[in-house]
Amino acid sequence: MFRGFEEVKKEFKKHREAVKLPTSRGNYSVGYDFYSPERIVIPPFGKSGVISTDVKAYMQYDEMLLLHVPNSVSIEQGLTLANCIGIIDSDYFENPDNDGNICFVLQNNTDKTQVIEKGERVIQGIFMSSLMAW
């Protein structure tokens, strides 16, 4: 087991359809694009609800997955993650409470309603090594 993505188990899914697993844009792209599983409407200076991706990530024990909004979404639409950056620990995979379902909340930093359509690239994940203290 190295690192990658899987759909969460059926009993933990929030959406009926199969999800599109995160993909890389090319050989030298470090980020993996997550696609919106639903249409998201975010009011001016407001937040979306919690969006479940129905995707979980597996990785080595000393790695993590960092989540952020891609520059194009942030710059063009004024959206950020409500918690600025998401950190998914390696032991979150197959979490007994939600099977490791990766979720996020978007913050709209503009005075206009922002819309992310279902299937659009919405967040990006980057696997990184982490230094552990023993």
PDB file of C-alpha atoms in Angstrom:
ATOM      1  CA  MET A   1       0.000   0.000   0.000  1.00  0.00           C
ATOM      2  CA  PHE A   2       1.540   3.285  -1.075  1.00  0.00           C
ATOM      3  CA  ARG A   3      -0.917   6.120  -1.510  1.00  0.00           C
ATOM      4  CA  GLY A   4      -4.100   6.722  -3.430  1.00  0.00           C
ATOM      5  CA  PHE A   5      -7.849   7.145  -3.273  1.00  0.00           C
ATOM      6  CA  GLU A   6     -10.904   4.919  -2.956  1.00  0.00           C
ATOM      7  CA  GLU A   7     -14.626   5.471  -2.757  1.00  0.00           C
ATOM      8  CA  VAL A   8     -15.943   5.123   0.808  1.00  0.00           C
ATOM      9  CA  LYS A   9     -18.027   2.076   1.668  1.00  0.00           C
ATOM     10  CA  LYS A  10     -21.662   2.227   0.611  1.00  0.00           C
ATOM     11  CA  GLU A  11     -23.018   2.655   4.131  1.00  0.00           C
ATOM     12  CA  PHE A  12     -20.927   5.846   4.580  1.00  0.00           C
ATOM     13  CA  LYS A  13     -21.708   7.472   1.223  1.00  0.00           C
ATOM     14  CA  LYS A  14     -23.619  10.750   1.221  1.00  0.00           C
ATOM     15  CA  HIS A  15     -24.377  10.680  -2.531  1.00  0.00           C
ATOM     16  CA  ARG A  16     -26.036   7.920  -4.544  1.00  0.00           C
ATOM     17  CA  GLU A  17     -23.873   8.106  -7.666  1.00  0.00           C
ATOM     18  CA  ALA A  18     -20.379   6.720  -8.049  1.00  0.00           C
ATOM     19  CA  VAL A  19     -17.796   9.418  -7.449  1.00  0.00           C
ATOM     20  CA  LYS A  20     -14.992  10.531  -9.698  1.00  0.00           C
ATOM     21  CA  LEU A  21     -11.791   9.804  -7.811  1.00  0.00           C
ATOM     22  CA  PRO A  22      -9.202  12.589  -7.585  1.00  0.00           C
ATOM     23  CA  THR A  23      -6.842  12.853 -10.549  1.00  0.00           C
ATOM     24  CA  SER A  24      -3.503  14.471 -11.289  1.00  0.00           C
ATOM     25  CA  ARG A  25      -3.261  16.934 -14.178  1.00  0.00           C
ATOM     26  CA  GLY A  26       0.039  15.572 -15.470  1.00  0.00           C
ATOM     27  CA  ASN A  27       3.321  13.793 -14.845  1.00  0.00           C
ATOM     28  CA  TYR A  28       4.790  16.664 -12.801  1.00  0.00           C
ATOM     29  CA  SER A  29       1.659  17.912 -11.099  1.00  0.00           C
ATOM     30  CA  VAL A  30       1.865  17.393  -7.321  1.00  0.00           C
ATOM     31  CA  GLY A  31      -1.807  18.041  -6.637  1.00  0.00           C
ATOM     32  CA  TYR A  32      -4.777  15.719  -7.080  1.00  0.00           C
ATOM     33  CA  ASP A  33      -7.998  17.402  -8.145  1.00  0.00           C
ATOM     34  CA  PHE A  34     -11.163  16.566  -6.217  1.00  0.00           C
ATOM     35  CA  TYR A  35     -14.428  17.066  -8.079  1.00  0.00           C
ATOM     36  CA  SER A  36     -17.583  18.451  -6.569  1.00  0.00           C
ATOM     37  CA  PRO A  37     -20.099  15.656  -5.910  1.00  0.00           C
ATOM     38  CA  GLU A  38     -22.973  18.152  -5.976  1.00  0.00           C
ATOM     39  CA  ARG A  39     -23.890  21.684  -6.994  1.00  0.00           C
ATOM     40  CA  ILE A  40     -22.650  24.080  -4.319  1.00  0.00           C
ATOM     41  CA  VAL A  41     -24.107  27.583  -3.910  1.00  0.00           C
ATOM     42  CA  ILE A  42     -22.303  29.877  -1.487  1.00  0.00           C
ATOM     43  CA  PRO A  43     -23.858  33.237  -0.558  1.00  0.00           C
ATOM     44  CA  PRO A  44     -21.803  36.449  -0.422  1.00  0.00           C
ATOM     45  CA  PHE A  45     -19.382  36.350   2.518  1.00  0.00           C
ATOM     46  CA  GLY A  46     -20.971  33.047   3.555  1.00  0.00           C
ATOM     47  CA  LYS A  47     -20.035  29.400   3.852  1.00  0.00           C
ATOM     48  CA  SER A  48     -21.200  26.241   2.180  1.00  0.00           C
ATOM     49  CA  GLY A  49     -22.484  23.413   4.291  1.00  0.00           C
ATOM     50  CA  VAL A  50     -20.249  20.427   4.920  1.00  0.00           C
ATOM     51  CA  ILE A  51     -19.571  18.747   1.566  1.00  0.00           C
ATOM     52  CA  SER A  52     -18.764  15.031   1.710  1.00  0.00           C
ATOM     53  CA  THR A  53     -16.629  13.872  -1.213  1.00  0.00           C
ATOM     54  CA  ASP A  54     -17.349  10.146  -0.656  1.00  0.00           C
ATOM     55  CA  VAL A  55     -13.600   9.672  -1.211  1.00  0.00           C
ATOM     56  CA  LYS A  56     -11.036   8.370   1.271  1.00  0.00           C
ATOM     57  CA  ALA A  57      -7.243   8.483   0.993  1.00  0.00           C
ATOM     58  CA  TYR A  58      -4.722   5.814   1.922  1.00  0.00           C
ATOM     59  CA  MET A  59      -1.059   6.548   2.536  1.00  0.00           C
ATOM     60  CA  GLN A  60       1.978   5.519   4.569  1.00  0.00           C
ATOM     61  CA  TYR A  61       1.863   6.025   8.355  1.00  0.00           C
ATOM     62  CA  ASP A  62       4.296   8.976   8.138  1.00  0.00           C
ATOM     63  CA  GLU A  63       2.393  10.860   5.432  1.00  0.00           C
ATOM     64  CA  MET A  64      -0.554  13.229   5.309  1.00  0.00           C
ATOM     65  CA  LEU A  65      -2.835  14.672   2.652  1.00  0.00           C
ATOM     66  CA  LEU A  66      -3.082  18.464   2.609  1.00  0.00           C
ATOM     67  CA  LEU A  67      -6.275  19.946   1.132  1.00  0.00           C
ATOM     68  CA  HIS A  68      -6.566  23.429  -0.312  1.00  0.00           C
ATOM     69  CA  VAL A  69      -8.486  25.365  -2.932  1.00  0.00           C
ATOM     70  CA  PRO A  70      -6.694  25.544  -6.300  1.00  0.00           C
ATOM     71  CA  ASN A  71      -5.420  28.995  -7.299  1.00  0.00           C
ATOM     72  CA  SER A  72      -7.882  29.266 -10.186  1.00  0.00           C
ATOM     73  CA  VAL A  73     -10.887  28.713  -7.879  1.00  0.00           C
ATOM     74  CA  SER A  74      -9.483  30.989  -5.188  1.00  0.00           C
ATOM     75  CA  ILE A  75      -8.468  33.827  -7.505  1.00  0.00           C
ATOM     76  CA  GLU A  76     -11.378  33.668  -9.965  1.00  0.00           C
ATOM     77  CA  GLN A  77     -14.178  32.984  -7.467  1.00  0.00           C
ATOM     78  CA  GLY A  78     -12.792  34.244  -4.160  1.00  0.00           C
ATOM     79  CA  LEU A  79     -13.273  30.882  -2.436  1.00  0.00           C
ATOM     80  CA  THR A  80     -11.134  29.383   0.313  1.00  0.00           C
ATOM     81  CA  LEU A  81     -11.507  26.448   2.658  1.00  0.00           C
ATOM     82  CA  ALA A  82     -13.244  27.592   5.827  1.00  0.00           C
ATOM     83  CA  ASN A  83     -10.375  26.093   7.871  1.00  0.00           C
ATOM     84  CA  CYS A  84      -7.763  27.512   5.428  1.00  0.00           C
ATOM     85  CA  ILE A  85      -6.052  24.160   4.872  1.00  0.00           C
ATOM     86  CA  GLY A  86      -7.278  20.653   5.556  1.00  0.00           C
ATOM     87  CA  ILE A  87      -5.026  17.981   7.003  1.00  0.00           C
ATOM     88  CA  ILE A  88      -5.941  14.340   6.505  1.00  0.00           C
ATOM     89  CA  ASP A  89      -3.868  12.027   8.709  1.00  0.00           C
ATOM     90  CA  SER A  90      -2.867   8.556   7.552  1.00  0.00           C
ATOM     91  CA  ASP A  91      -4.979   6.880  10.247  1.00  0.00           C
ATOM     92  CA  TYR A  92      -8.156   8.622   9.037  1.00  0.00           C
ATOM     93  CA  PHE A  93      -8.503   5.958   6.312  1.00  0.00           C
ATOM     94  CA  GLU A  94     -11.335   3.580   7.260  1.00  0.00           C
ATOM     95  CA  ASN A  95     -12.213   5.674  10.322  1.00  0.00           C
ATOM     96  CA  PRO A  96     -15.012   3.708  12.047  1.00  0.00           C
ATOM     97  CA  ASP A  97     -17.286   6.771  12.246  1.00  0.00           C
ATOM     98  CA  ASN A  98     -17.270   7.663   8.530  1.00  0.00           C
ATOM     99  CA  ASP A  99     -14.841   5.299   6.718  1.00  0.00           C
ATOM    100  CA  GLY A 100     -12.450   8.231   6.183  1.00  0.00           C
ATOM    101  CA  ASN A 101     -14.896  10.261   4.058  1.00  0.00           C
ATOM    102  CA  ILE A 102     -13.046  13.478   3.183  1.00  0.00           C
ATOM    103  CA  CYS A 103     -15.240  16.533   3.743  1.00  0.00           C
ATOM    104  CA  PHE A 104     -14.772  20.268   3.320  1.00  0.00           C
ATOM    105  CA  VAL A 105     -16.508  23.620   3.808  1.00  0.00           C
ATOM    106  CA  LEU A 106     -15.964  26.529   1.408  1.00  0.00           C
ATOM    107  CA  GLN A 107     -15.868  30.196   2.430  1.00  0.00           C
ATOM    108  CA  ASN A 108     -16.969  32.861  -0.075  1.00  0.00           C
ATOM    109  CA  ASN A 109     -14.848  35.989   0.397  1.00  0.00           C
ATOM    110  CA  THR A 110     -16.719  38.079  -2.185  1.00  0.00           C
ATOM    111  CA  ASP A 111     -19.909  40.123  -2.309  1.00  0.00           C
ATOM    112  CA  LYS A 112     -21.344  37.865  -5.044  1.00  0.00           C
ATOM    113  CA  THR A 113     -22.989  34.445  -4.836  1.00  0.00           C
ATOM    114  CA  GLN A 114     -20.524  31.780  -6.034  1.00  0.00           C
ATOM    115  CA  VAL A 115     -21.546  28.489  -7.625  1.00  0.00           C
ATOM    116  CA  ILE A 116     -19.536  25.291  -8.104  1.00  0.00           C
ATOM    117  CA  GLU A 117     -21.283  22.903 -10.447  1.00  0.00           C
ATOM    118  CA  LYS A 118     -21.376  19.170  -9.853  1.00  0.00           C
ATOM    119  CA  GLY A 119     -18.294  17.573 -11.411  1.00  0.00           C
ATOM    120  CA  GLU A 120     -16.181  20.748 -11.349  1.00  0.00           C
ATOM    121  CA  ARG A 121     -12.711  20.751  -9.856  1.00  0.00           C
ATOM    122  CA  VAL A 122     -13.159  22.218  -6.394  1.00  0.00           C
ATOM    123  CA  ILE A 123     -10.294  21.311  -4.048  1.00  0.00           C
ATOM    124  CA  GLN A 124      -6.838  19.834  -4.430  1.00  0.00           C
ATOM    125  CA  GLY A 125      -4.950  17.327  -2.306  1.00  0.00           C
ATOM    126  CA  ILE A 126      -1.194  17.004  -1.952  1.00  0.00           C
ATOM    127  CA  PHE A 127       0.444  14.028  -0.250  1.00  0.00           C
ATOM    128  CA  MET A 128       3.343  15.028   1.983  1.00  0.00           C
ATOM    129  CA  SER A 129       5.738  13.339   4.347  1.00  0.00           C
ATOM    130  CA  SER A 130       5.429  14.273   7.990  1.00  0.00           C
ATOM    131  CA  LEU A 131       8.106  14.121  10.641  1.00  0.00           C
ATOM    132  CA  MET A 132       7.032  12.068  13.627  1.00  0.00           C
ATOM    133  CA  ALA A 133       8.342  12.546  17.154  1.00  0.00           C
ATOM    134  CA  TRP A 134       8.961   9.253  18.905  1.00  0.00           C
TER     135      TRP A 134
END
